[in-house]
Short mmCIF file of C-alpha atoms and ligand atoms in Angstrom, two decimals:
data_model
loop_
_atom_site.label_atom_id
_atom_site.label_comp_id
_atom_site.label_asym_id
_atom_site.label_seq_id
_atom_site.Cartn_x
_atom_site.Cartn_y
_atom_site.Cartn_z
CA MET A 129 -5.24 -31.07 28.16
CA SER A 130 -3.83 -30.74 31.66
CA LYS A 131 -4.71 -27.66 33.60
CA LEU A 132 -1.12 -26.34 33.83
CA ARG A 133 -0.49 -26.63 30.10
CA GLN A 134 -3.73 -24.79 29.51
CA LEU A 135 -2.51 -22.08 31.82
CA PHE A 136 0.98 -21.67 30.41
CA SER A 137 2.58 -22.72 27.12
CA THR A 138 5.19 -21.01 24.98
CA ARG A 139 3.76 -22.69 21.89
CA GLN A 140 0.18 -21.63 22.28
CA THR A 141 -0.57 -18.32 23.91
CA PRO A 142 -3.87 -16.44 23.67
CA GLN A 143 -3.49 -13.24 21.70
CA ASN A 144 -4.59 -11.13 24.66
CA GLN A 145 -1.36 -12.18 26.39
CA SER A 146 2.19 -11.72 25.15
CA ILE A 147 4.20 -14.77 24.12
CA PRO A 148 6.32 -15.57 27.21
CA GLY A 149 9.92 -14.46 26.79
CA SER A 150 9.18 -12.46 23.65
CA SER A 151 9.50 -8.72 23.12
CA GLN A 152 5.85 -8.31 22.19
CA VAL A 153 4.01 -5.13 23.11
CA ALA A 154 0.33 -4.35 23.60
CA ASN A 155 -1.38 -3.28 20.36
CA SER A 156 -4.40 -0.95 20.27
CA ALA A 157 -6.98 -3.73 20.24
CA GLY A 158 -6.22 -5.44 23.55
CA GLY A 159 -3.92 -7.98 21.95
CA TYR A 160 -0.16 -8.37 21.66
CA ALA A 161 2.08 -7.96 18.62
CA TRP A 162 5.60 -6.70 17.92
CA ALA A 163 6.55 -3.06 17.59
CA VAL A 164 8.01 -2.34 14.15
CA ASP A 165 11.35 -0.52 14.18
CA ASP A 166 11.54 3.20 13.50
CA TRP A 167 12.71 2.75 9.90
CA MET A 168 9.75 0.52 9.08
CA GLN A 169 7.50 3.06 10.78
CA LEU A 170 9.07 5.75 8.60
CA ASP A 171 8.28 3.73 5.46
CA ARG A 172 4.71 3.19 6.58
CA PHE A 173 4.30 6.91 7.20
CA LEU A 174 5.84 7.85 3.84
CA VAL A 175 3.64 5.45 1.90
CA LEU A 176 0.37 5.25 3.83
CA GLY A 177 0.19 8.63 5.55
CA SER A 178 -1.53 9.35 8.84
CA GLU A 179 -4.08 12.01 8.04
CA SER A 180 -7.16 9.87 8.41
CA GLY A 181 -6.05 7.89 11.48
CA THR A 182 -7.02 4.25 11.96
CA TYR A 183 -10.01 2.50 13.50
CA TYR A 184 -8.18 2.66 16.85
CA ILE A 185 -5.94 5.72 16.61
CA ARG A 186 -7.04 9.32 15.95
CA PRO A 187 -5.28 11.23 13.17
CA GLN A 188 -3.52 13.57 15.58
CA LYS A 189 -2.12 10.79 17.75
CA LEU A 190 -1.16 8.68 14.72
CA THR A 191 0.67 11.64 13.16
CA ARG A 192 2.44 12.39 16.44
CA ASP A 193 3.51 8.74 16.83
CA ASN A 194 4.89 8.76 13.30
CA ALA A 195 6.62 12.13 13.74
CA GLU A 196 8.27 10.82 16.92
CA ALA A 197 9.59 7.84 14.98
CA VAL A 198 10.95 10.31 12.40
CA LEU A 199 12.68 12.22 15.22
CA ARG A 200 14.34 9.01 16.42
CA CYS A 201 15.47 8.21 12.86
CA LEU A 202 16.84 11.75 12.62
CA ALA A 203 18.81 11.27 15.81
CA ALA A 204 20.07 7.86 14.74
CA ASP A 205 21.12 8.67 11.18
CA GLY A 206 19.84 11.87 9.57
CA ARG A 207 21.47 11.28 6.22
CA ARG A 208 19.96 7.82 5.93
CA LEU A 209 16.57 9.37 6.63
CA VAL A 210 16.99 11.98 3.90
CA ALA A 211 18.18 9.31 1.46
CA ARG A 212 15.10 7.21 2.24
CA VAL A 213 12.77 10.15 1.65
CA VAL A 214 14.43 10.84 -1.70
CA GLU A 215 14.24 7.18 -2.72
CA ILE A 216 10.53 6.75 -1.95
CA SER A 217 9.61 10.12 -3.44
CA GLU A 218 11.72 10.09 -6.61
CA HIS A 219 10.64 6.62 -7.62
CA GLY A 220 7.00 7.45 -7.08
CA ARG A 221 6.65 4.60 -4.57
CA ALA A 222 4.10 6.42 -2.40
CA PRO A 223 0.59 7.49 -3.43
CA LYS A 224 1.16 11.01 -2.12
CA ASN A 225 4.26 13.16 -1.88
CA ASP A 226 3.08 15.10 1.19
CA PRO A 227 4.56 12.78 3.83
CA ALA A 228 7.94 12.92 2.04
CA LEU A 229 7.82 16.73 1.98
CA PHE A 230 6.81 16.76 5.62
CA VAL A 231 9.67 14.48 6.70
CA LEU A 232 12.11 16.48 4.56
CA ALA A 233 10.89 19.65 6.29
CA MET A 234 11.48 17.99 9.67
CA ALA A 235 14.99 17.05 8.61
CA ALA A 236 15.64 20.59 7.33
CA GLY A 237 14.46 22.04 10.60
CA LEU A 238 15.36 19.57 13.30
CA GLY A 239 18.33 17.59 12.02
CA ASP A 240 21.96 18.25 12.90
CA GLU A 241 23.89 20.54 10.59
CA VAL A 242 24.91 17.82 8.12
CA THR A 243 21.33 16.53 7.95
CA ARG A 244 19.83 19.98 7.48
CA LYS A 245 22.23 20.58 4.62
CA ALA A 246 21.43 17.24 3.02
CA ALA A 247 17.70 17.90 3.35
CA LEU A 248 17.90 21.29 1.64
CA ALA A 249 20.16 19.91 -1.06
CA ALA A 250 17.52 17.23 -1.73
CA LEU A 251 14.71 19.79 -2.03
CA PRO A 252 14.59 19.85 -5.86
CA GLN A 253 14.48 16.02 -5.98
CA VAL A 254 11.55 15.76 -3.57
CA ALA A 255 9.75 19.02 -4.41
CA ARG A 256 9.47 18.54 -8.17
CA THR A 257 6.60 20.96 -8.81
CA GLY A 258 5.65 24.41 -7.60
CA THR A 259 2.87 22.88 -5.54
CA HIS A 260 5.35 20.57 -3.82
CA LEU A 261 7.56 23.55 -3.02
CA PHE A 262 4.65 25.46 -1.48
CA HIS A 263 3.72 22.43 0.64
CA PHE A 264 7.32 22.16 1.83
CA MET A 265 7.39 25.87 2.72
CA GLU A 266 4.22 25.49 4.71
CA PHE A 267 5.54 22.42 6.55
CA VAL A 268 9.00 23.76 7.29
CA GLU A 269 7.63 26.79 9.11
CA GLY A 270 6.39 24.35 11.74
CA PHE A 271 9.97 23.34 12.52
CA ARG A 272 12.24 26.36 12.02
CA GLY A 273 12.49 30.01 11.05
CA TRP A 274 13.54 31.50 7.70
CA GLY A 275 17.28 31.50 8.28
CA ARG A 276 19.88 31.96 5.60
CA ALA A 277 20.35 28.30 4.77
CA LEU A 278 16.63 27.77 4.19
CA ARG A 279 16.37 30.86 2.00
CA ARG A 280 19.31 29.62 -0.02
CA GLY A 281 17.69 26.19 -0.33
CA VAL A 282 14.55 27.74 -1.83
CA ALA A 283 16.65 30.07 -4.01
CA ASN A 284 18.47 27.03 -5.41
CA TRP A 285 15.15 25.42 -6.23
CA TYR A 286 14.34 28.35 -8.55
CA ALA A 287 17.80 28.94 -9.92
CA GLY A 288 18.48 25.24 -10.49
CA MET A 289 15.32 24.51 -12.44
CA ASP A 290 15.40 24.61 -16.21
CA ALA A 291 13.67 27.83 -17.30
CA GLU A 292 11.13 26.12 -19.55
CA ARG A 293 10.06 23.78 -16.79
CA LEU A 294 9.88 26.64 -14.36
CA ALA A 295 7.66 28.67 -16.68
CA TYR A 296 5.36 25.69 -17.12
CA GLN A 297 5.16 25.29 -13.33
CA ALA A 298 4.46 28.98 -12.93
CA VAL A 299 1.48 29.08 -15.27
CA LYS A 300 0.12 25.81 -13.91
CA TYR A 301 -0.18 26.86 -10.29
CA GLN A 302 0.59 30.38 -9.26
CA GLN A 303 -0.28 29.79 -5.64
CA ARG A 304 -1.17 27.07 -3.15
CA ASP A 305 -1.62 26.91 0.63
CA GLY A 306 -1.31 30.66 0.99
CA TRP A 307 2.08 30.63 -0.75
CA SER A 308 2.79 32.04 -4.19
CA HIS A 309 5.89 32.22 -6.33
CA ARG A 310 5.97 35.92 -5.59
CA ASP A 311 6.18 35.26 -1.82
CA ALA A 312 8.80 32.58 -2.28
CA LEU A 313 10.96 34.69 -4.57
CA ARG A 314 10.76 37.69 -2.27
CA LEU A 315 11.92 35.54 0.63
CA ALA A 316 14.63 33.66 -1.19
CA HIS A 317 16.03 36.25 -3.63
CA PRO A 318 17.56 33.75 -6.04
CA GLN A 319 20.35 34.89 -8.32
CA ALA A 320 19.06 34.40 -11.86
CA PRO A 321 21.46 32.08 -13.68
CA THR A 322 20.26 33.18 -17.15
CA ASP A 323 18.52 36.15 -18.70
CA MET A 324 15.51 33.93 -19.24
CA HIS A 325 15.34 33.17 -15.49
CA ASN A 326 15.72 36.85 -14.80
CA ARG A 327 12.69 37.77 -16.91
CA LEU A 328 10.69 34.85 -15.47
CA PHE A 329 11.42 35.97 -11.91
CA HIS A 330 10.39 39.46 -12.90
CA TRP A 331 7.07 38.17 -14.27
CA MET A 332 6.48 36.03 -11.17
CA THR A 333 7.01 38.93 -8.78
CA GLN A 334 5.58 41.89 -10.71
CA GLY A 335 4.02 40.69 -13.95
CA TRP A 336 4.91 42.23 -17.30
CA ASN A 337 3.77 45.62 -18.44
CA GLU A 338 2.03 46.20 -21.76
CA ALA A 339 5.29 47.01 -23.50
CA GLU A 340 6.84 43.74 -22.39
CA LEU A 341 3.75 41.83 -23.51
CA ALA A 342 3.61 43.66 -26.81
CA GLU A 343 6.94 42.17 -27.89
CA LEU A 344 5.31 39.41 -29.94
CA PRO A 345 6.25 35.86 -28.96
CA PRO A 346 9.70 36.42 -27.51
CA GLU A 347 12.40 34.19 -28.85
CA MET A 348 13.11 32.50 -25.56
CA PRO A 349 10.96 29.36 -25.26
CA ALA A 350 10.24 29.73 -21.56
CA LEU A 351 8.98 33.23 -22.11
CA LYS A 352 6.66 32.06 -24.86
CA THR A 353 4.79 29.99 -22.28
CA ILE A 354 4.25 33.11 -20.19
CA TRP A 355 3.29 35.15 -23.21
CA ALA A 356 0.75 32.49 -24.27
CA PHE A 357 -0.65 32.37 -20.75
CA GLU A 358 -1.20 36.13 -20.82
CA GLN A 359 -2.82 35.85 -24.26
CA ALA A 360 -5.18 33.14 -23.00
CA LYS A 361 -6.43 35.50 -20.32
CA ARG A 362 -7.34 38.00 -23.03
CA ALA A 363 -8.73 35.51 -25.56
CA THR A 364 -12.19 36.12 -26.95
CA SER A 365 -12.77 32.90 -28.92
CA GLU A 366 -12.36 29.15 -28.61
CA GLY A 367 -10.20 29.15 -31.71
CA VAL A 368 -7.59 31.39 -30.09
CA ILE A 369 -7.44 29.16 -27.03
CA GLN A 370 -7.01 26.03 -29.19
CA LYS A 371 -4.23 27.71 -31.13
CA LEU A 372 -2.44 28.67 -27.90
CA ILE A 373 -2.68 25.10 -26.66
CA GLU A 374 -1.42 23.68 -29.94
CA VAL A 375 1.46 26.05 -30.47
CA TYR A 376 2.58 26.81 -26.91
CA ASN A 377 1.54 23.65 -25.13
CA LEU A 378 -0.39 25.50 -22.44
CA PRO A 379 -1.46 23.16 -19.62
CA TRP A 380 -5.16 22.93 -18.85
CA GLU A 381 -4.67 24.66 -15.50
CA ALA A 382 -3.58 27.76 -17.41
CA ILE A 383 -6.80 27.95 -19.44
CA PRO A 384 -9.40 30.40 -18.05
CA ALA A 385 -12.34 28.48 -16.56
CA GLN A 386 -14.89 29.80 -19.08
CA TRP A 387 -13.17 27.88 -21.91
CA LEU A 388 -13.02 24.60 -20.04
CA ALA A 389 -16.72 24.04 -20.71
CA SER A 390 -15.89 23.57 -24.40
CA ALA A 391 -15.50 20.01 -25.69
CA ASP A 392 -13.37 21.29 -28.60
CA VAL A 393 -10.89 22.89 -26.21
CA TRP A 394 -10.62 19.54 -24.44
CA ARG A 395 -10.16 17.70 -27.74
CA THR A 396 -7.16 19.94 -28.36
CA LEU A 397 -5.84 19.44 -24.84
CA LEU A 398 -6.29 15.68 -24.79
CA PRO A 399 -3.19 14.46 -26.68
CA ARG A 400 -0.97 16.82 -24.64
CA LEU A 401 -2.59 16.20 -21.27
CA PRO A 402 -0.09 14.81 -18.74
CA LEU A 403 -1.25 11.40 -17.48
CA THR A 404 -2.03 12.68 -13.98
CA ALA A 405 -4.31 15.33 -15.45
CA LEU A 406 -5.82 12.75 -17.79
CA LEU A 407 -6.72 10.47 -14.87
CA ARG A 408 -8.31 13.38 -13.03
CA ASN A 409 -10.36 14.51 -16.00
CA LEU A 410 -11.73 11.22 -17.38
CA ALA A 411 -15.18 11.90 -15.94
CA ARG A 412 -15.28 15.44 -17.32
CA LEU A 413 -14.09 14.23 -20.72
CA THR A 414 -16.85 11.62 -20.79
CA ALA A 415 -19.55 13.98 -19.53
CA ASN A 416 -18.72 16.56 -22.19
CA GLY A 417 -18.83 13.99 -24.98
CA VAL A 418 -15.11 13.86 -25.88
CA LEU A 419 -14.79 10.23 -24.79
CA THR A 420 -17.40 7.99 -26.42
CA PRO A 421 -17.62 4.22 -26.99
CA LEU A 422 -15.34 3.31 -29.91
CA GLY A 423 -14.47 6.99 -30.45
CA PRO A 424 -11.02 8.03 -31.69
CA GLU A 425 -10.29 9.99 -28.50
CA THR A 426 -11.19 6.92 -26.44
CA GLN A 427 -8.65 4.92 -28.39
CA LEU A 428 -6.03 7.56 -27.77
CA VAL A 429 -6.70 7.42 -24.02
CA THR A 430 -6.64 3.63 -23.82
CA GLU A 431 -3.36 3.55 -25.72
CA ARG A 432 -1.78 6.04 -23.37
CA LEU A 433 -3.02 4.10 -20.32
CA ALA A 434 -1.55 0.92 -21.75
CA ASP A 435 1.94 2.37 -22.12
CA ALA A 436 3.91 1.20 -19.08
CA SER A 437 6.91 3.41 -19.76
CA GLN A 438 4.70 6.49 -20.01
CA LEU A 439 2.96 5.55 -16.76
CA ASN A 440 6.33 5.07 -15.14
CA ARG A 441 7.84 8.32 -16.39
CA ALA A 442 4.83 10.23 -15.11
CA ARG A 443 5.18 8.46 -11.73
CA ILE A 444 1.56 7.33 -11.90
CA HIS A 445 0.86 5.51 -8.67
CA PRO A 446 -1.53 2.52 -8.57
CA VAL A 447 -3.59 4.32 -5.94
CA ALA A 448 -4.20 7.17 -8.41
CA VAL A 449 -5.37 4.64 -11.01
CA LEU A 450 -7.52 2.79 -8.49
CA ALA A 451 -9.08 6.05 -7.26
CA ALA A 452 -9.82 7.07 -10.85
CA LEU A 453 -11.34 3.65 -11.56
CA MET A 454 -13.50 3.68 -8.43
CA THR A 455 -14.89 7.12 -9.27
CA TYR A 456 -15.19 6.65 -13.01
CA ARG A 457 -17.17 3.41 -12.95
CA GLN A 458 -19.82 5.01 -10.72
CA GLY A 459 -20.85 7.52 -13.38
CA LYS A 460 -21.32 10.30 -10.88
CA GLY A 461 -19.05 12.58 -8.86
CA ALA A 462 -18.76 12.62 -5.08
CA ARG A 463 -20.75 15.82 -4.85
CA GLY A 464 -23.27 14.51 -7.33
CA SER A 465 -23.24 17.51 -9.66
CA LEU A 466 -21.54 15.75 -12.56
CA THR A 467 -22.86 12.57 -14.17
CA TRP A 468 -21.58 10.53 -17.13
CA ASN A 469 -22.00 7.16 -18.79
CA PRO A 470 -18.78 5.24 -18.08
CA VAL A 471 -17.16 4.03 -21.31
CA THR A 472 -16.33 0.33 -20.93
CA GLU A 473 -13.03 0.57 -22.81
CA ILE A 474 -11.85 3.23 -20.36
CA VAL A 475 -12.84 1.12 -17.35
CA ASP A 476 -10.93 -1.84 -18.80
CA ALA A 477 -7.92 0.32 -19.62
CA LEU A 478 -7.80 1.61 -16.04
CA ASP A 479 -8.03 -1.94 -14.76
CA MET A 480 -5.00 -2.94 -16.81
CA ALA A 481 -3.07 0.26 -16.09
CA PHE A 482 -3.29 -0.49 -12.38
CA TYR A 483 -1.09 -3.60 -12.73
CA ARG A 484 1.39 -1.79 -14.97
CA THR A 485 2.12 0.87 -12.37
CA PHE A 486 3.92 -1.59 -10.08
CA GLN A 487 7.60 -2.42 -10.48
CA ASN A 488 8.15 -5.53 -12.55
CA VAL A 489 7.70 -8.73 -10.60
CA THR A 490 9.40 -12.05 -11.23
CA PRO A 491 6.95 -14.86 -10.42
CA THR A 492 8.28 -17.16 -7.68
CA GLY A 493 6.32 -20.25 -8.74
CA LYS A 494 5.76 -20.93 -5.02
CA ARG A 495 2.49 -21.93 -3.39
CA LEU A 496 1.01 -18.80 -1.86
CA VAL A 497 -1.85 -18.15 0.52
CA LEU A 498 -2.89 -14.52 0.32
CA ALA A 499 -4.91 -13.78 3.44
CA LEU A 500 -6.93 -10.59 3.74
CA ASP A 501 -7.87 -9.27 7.15
CA VAL A 502 -11.48 -8.21 6.55
CA SER A 503 -12.29 -7.47 10.21
CA GLY A 504 -14.16 -4.31 11.21
CA SER A 505 -11.05 -2.21 11.82
CA MET A 506 -9.91 -2.69 8.22
CA SER A 507 -12.97 -0.90 6.92
CA MET A 508 -12.27 2.36 8.74
CA GLY A 509 -9.94 5.14 7.64
CA MET A 510 -8.40 5.81 4.26
CA VAL A 511 -5.15 4.71 2.71
CA ALA A 512 -3.15 7.82 1.79
CA GLY A 513 -6.24 9.92 2.49
CA VAL A 514 -8.07 8.64 -0.61
CA PRO A 515 -11.86 8.62 -0.02
CA GLY A 516 -13.31 5.12 -0.22
CA LEU A 517 -9.91 3.47 -0.16
CA THR A 518 -10.19 1.66 3.15
CA PRO A 519 -7.36 -0.67 4.22
CA ARG A 520 -9.73 -3.53 3.38
CA VAL A 521 -10.35 -2.36 -0.19
CA ALA A 522 -6.67 -1.54 -0.61
CA SER A 523 -5.60 -5.00 0.51
CA ALA A 524 -7.92 -6.67 -2.00
CA ALA A 525 -6.31 -4.61 -4.76
CA MET A 526 -2.79 -5.44 -3.52
CA ALA A 527 -3.62 -9.15 -3.36
CA LEU A 528 -4.78 -9.08 -6.97
CA VAL A 529 -1.39 -7.73 -8.06
CA THR A 530 0.38 -10.77 -6.65
CA ALA A 531 -2.40 -13.10 -7.77
CA ALA A 532 -2.00 -11.80 -11.32
CA THR A 533 1.68 -12.73 -11.51
CA GLU A 534 1.78 -16.02 -9.59
CA ARG A 535 0.21 -19.23 -10.81
CA ASP A 536 -0.36 -21.05 -7.50
CA VAL A 537 -2.34 -18.65 -5.37
CA THR A 538 -5.20 -19.07 -2.93
CA VAL A 539 -6.93 -15.88 -1.79
CA VAL A 540 -8.77 -16.12 1.54
CA GLY A 541 -10.34 -13.69 3.99
CA PHE A 542 -10.56 -13.80 7.76
CA SER A 543 -11.87 -11.89 10.74
CA HIS A 544 -12.60 -14.02 13.86
CA GLN A 545 -13.52 -16.77 11.39
CA MET A 546 -12.60 -17.56 7.82
CA VAL A 547 -14.66 -15.46 5.39
CA ARG A 548 -15.59 -16.42 1.84
CA LEU A 549 -14.31 -13.58 -0.34
CA GLY A 550 -15.62 -14.40 -3.77
CA ILE A 551 -12.69 -12.75 -5.53
CA SER A 552 -10.46 -14.37 -8.09
CA PRO A 553 -7.33 -13.33 -9.99
CA ARG A 554 -9.29 -13.20 -13.24
CA GLN A 555 -11.74 -10.71 -11.87
CA ARG A 556 -11.67 -7.06 -12.73
CA LEU A 557 -10.22 -4.90 -9.99
CA ASP A 558 -13.33 -2.84 -9.31
CA ASP A 559 -15.51 -5.97 -9.02
CA ALA A 560 -13.09 -7.46 -6.50
CA VAL A 561 -13.09 -4.23 -4.55
CA GLN A 562 -16.88 -4.23 -4.61
CA ALA A 563 -16.92 -7.83 -3.37
CA VAL A 564 -14.85 -7.12 -0.26
CA SER A 565 -16.54 -3.78 0.49
CA GLY A 566 -19.84 -5.42 1.35
CA LEU A 567 -18.59 -8.10 3.76
CA PRO A 568 -19.93 -8.12 7.34
CA PHE A 569 -17.62 -6.88 10.10
CA GLY A 570 -15.99 -9.13 12.66
CA ALA A 571 -13.32 -9.42 15.36
CA THR A 572 -9.69 -10.14 14.47
CA ASP A 573 -7.67 -13.34 14.62
CA CYS A 574 -4.59 -13.13 12.40
CA ALA A 575 -3.59 -16.73 13.22
CA LEU A 576 -6.56 -18.11 11.30
CA PRO A 577 -4.98 -18.40 7.82
CA MET A 578 -2.26 -20.70 9.18
CA VAL A 579 -4.66 -22.67 11.37
CA TRP A 580 -7.04 -23.04 8.42
CA ALA A 581 -4.27 -24.19 6.07
CA LEU A 582 -3.14 -26.83 8.57
CA GLU A 583 -6.65 -28.12 9.21
CA ASN A 584 -7.45 -28.29 5.50
CA GLY A 585 -4.20 -29.80 4.29
CA ILE A 586 -3.28 -26.72 2.23
CA ALA A 587 0.40 -26.76 1.20
CA ALA A 588 1.81 -23.22 1.32
CA ASP A 589 5.37 -21.97 0.92
CA ALA A 590 4.33 -18.56 2.10
CA PHE A 591 1.46 -16.82 3.82
CA VAL A 592 0.95 -13.20 2.87
CA VAL A 593 -1.23 -11.46 5.44
CA TYR A 594 -2.68 -8.01 4.65
CA THR A 595 -3.56 -6.50 8.01
CA ASP A 596 -3.28 -3.69 10.57
CA SER A 597 -1.86 -6.29 13.04
CA GLU A 598 -4.51 -5.31 15.59
CA THR A 599 -5.13 -8.99 16.37
CA TRP A 600 -6.60 -9.95 19.75
CA TYR A 601 -9.29 -12.59 19.39
CA GLY A 602 -7.50 -15.90 18.91
CA GLN A 603 -6.24 -18.52 21.34
CA ILE A 604 -2.87 -18.82 19.59
CA HIS A 605 -0.55 -16.12 18.21
CA PRO A 606 -0.05 -15.99 14.42
CA VAL A 607 3.67 -16.84 14.70
CA GLN A 608 2.92 -19.81 16.96
CA ALA A 609 0.35 -21.03 14.44
CA LEU A 610 2.98 -20.68 11.72
CA GLN A 611 5.58 -22.57 13.77
CA THR A 612 3.06 -25.36 14.33
CA TYR A 613 2.34 -25.37 10.60
CA ARG A 614 6.05 -25.61 9.79
CA GLN A 615 6.55 -28.50 12.21
CA ARG A 616 3.52 -30.54 11.20
CA THR A 617 3.90 -30.11 7.43
CA GLY A 618 7.68 -29.98 7.19
CA ILE A 619 7.34 -26.94 4.92
CA PRO A 620 9.53 -24.01 6.05
CA ALA A 621 6.67 -21.65 5.26
CA LYS A 622 7.39 -17.94 5.27
CA LEU A 623 5.21 -15.09 6.48
CA VAL A 624 4.93 -11.70 4.80
CA VAL A 625 3.01 -9.06 6.70
CA VAL A 626 1.68 -6.33 4.44
CA GLY A 627 1.06 -3.39 6.80
CA MET A 628 -2.05 -1.53 5.66
CA VAL A 629 -2.08 1.35 8.18
CA ALA A 630 0.74 3.52 9.56
CA ASN A 631 0.55 2.18 13.11
CA GLY A 632 3.53 0.69 14.94
CA PHE A 633 2.56 -2.98 15.08
CA SER A 634 3.30 -6.20 13.26
CA ILE A 635 2.38 -9.83 13.77
CA ALA A 636 5.79 -10.78 12.30
CA ASP A 637 8.53 -11.80 14.75
CA PRO A 638 11.55 -9.61 13.94
CA GLN A 639 13.84 -12.43 15.17
CA ASP A 640 12.53 -14.92 12.58
CA ALA A 641 14.37 -14.65 9.25
CA GLY A 642 11.41 -16.34 7.55
CA MET A 643 9.18 -13.36 8.24
CA LEU A 644 9.09 -10.02 6.48
CA ASP A 645 7.34 -6.71 7.05
CA VAL A 646 6.41 -4.65 4.01
CA VAL A 647 4.21 -1.60 3.51
CA GLY A 648 0.95 -1.89 1.59
CA PHE A 649 0.79 0.16 -1.62
CA ASP A 650 4.50 0.79 -1.88
CA THR A 651 4.91 0.15 -5.64
CA ALA A 652 8.11 -1.77 -4.91
CA VAL A 653 6.34 -4.21 -2.58
CA PRO A 654 5.20 -6.94 -5.00
CA ALA A 655 8.79 -7.15 -6.26
CA LEU A 656 10.24 -7.14 -2.71
CA MET A 657 7.82 -9.89 -1.74
CA SER A 658 8.62 -12.09 -4.68
CA ASP A 659 12.35 -11.68 -3.91
CA PHE A 660 11.84 -12.73 -0.32
CA ILE A 661 9.47 -15.60 -1.05
CA GLY A 662 11.54 -16.93 -3.95
CA ARG A 663 14.80 -16.93 -1.99
CA GLU A 664 15.84 -20.40 -0.76
CA1 CA B 1376 -9.37 -5.72 13.25
#
């Protein structure tokens, strides 16, 4: 190769330089990539969160970068921002609701008047539980004072909620983050829309006196929940607690701790346990002998985990299932105090439930290369703040979702070289996760999947790269490698970049219609990808 061509080419540029004439920016790793736009950054923040930072960026800086992108979205189109928050939150597309509540609080505090109004009007849609409301109240104080509009927004949350649901929320969590319903009601002074609300508000702020409690189960259903909750506090036998659960549907959070050691109490709770609570208590239920191999309770649990519509209604996110699976299979808790023998049927049911929590995907029938960035940076930090869920582990799980629906899939790994992954679509999720967790660390060259496919005669209609886009090692940029691949093979191959951390970078060229940025662990992503890849 002549010296000049080596020194300057628009078709092959080392990753530590920007592609001449492009709008690339420096990433955090000493390489060049594109900056994602503020709306994509918003999606990444909503879905992936920023609380654990990345390999390169500390949590505080990452959160500030994301908040600044939110501010720019607010300035550009506040109502679009609020609508996006509602969409991601209501459909349960993100593993955690906190970023949505945080962005909504920003909009309620820092938006223009129309935006602030829209944000407060959306409060009941985004803050669906008492805990959500308390989080919002904590966040919003960082952006504004308790003016009239905000008080009214909180008042509407209480007055607008169905009394039975409100009572259930109230006995579930009375306080969180230094906020209680009493504090919130005293600030907001909601007008009670019904007598039932009125008596609920009264209980939340002052409790009921003996005379009020003595009125045996009041006729109003919402008040029965409160009455049962008060009875549970005074209960002196297991039998009474079981009765209260059976008749009044008391949630487990409302049962005094001393009774939660009883397996019989849990047997009574089990069929009524919301799925989120079920996922969180699988270990406890196994340790206390309620869930046993081939036991009737085990069958009940596996049936519930297999019911896609139930999973969907409860907004069970795949990350919650994956986290439960990763903990449960270990047979011991993080703090080591609790141990159990994992029941195989439960492990299998969790494995299957994971796939059912994604939106339905139409297979494209295309030839796909799913390429996992397994470089060192992908093994640091946590997706959505879930312990053990590194971007690397998360990307293996995401790849399996697509691999499970498509018939022509090759899964490969890369760092500064191609890495044998040893995972297959037929493998159980936790085994695949285990397989990628133990791989050695390396530098990052995101062009490798395309270079490898060209050198090995692999025909691919699309490359899906799961990465943090902190590429810097290679002698050619990923998009240049893709363009070369397209030219040499004649296949108009597409590129999907699945962003696995909430930084601002992407290896996808925003000018190229054959490239798409999506956010890892958005439950809509496998469907979005198949749409994009299947489109002619
Ligand atoms: Ca890396």
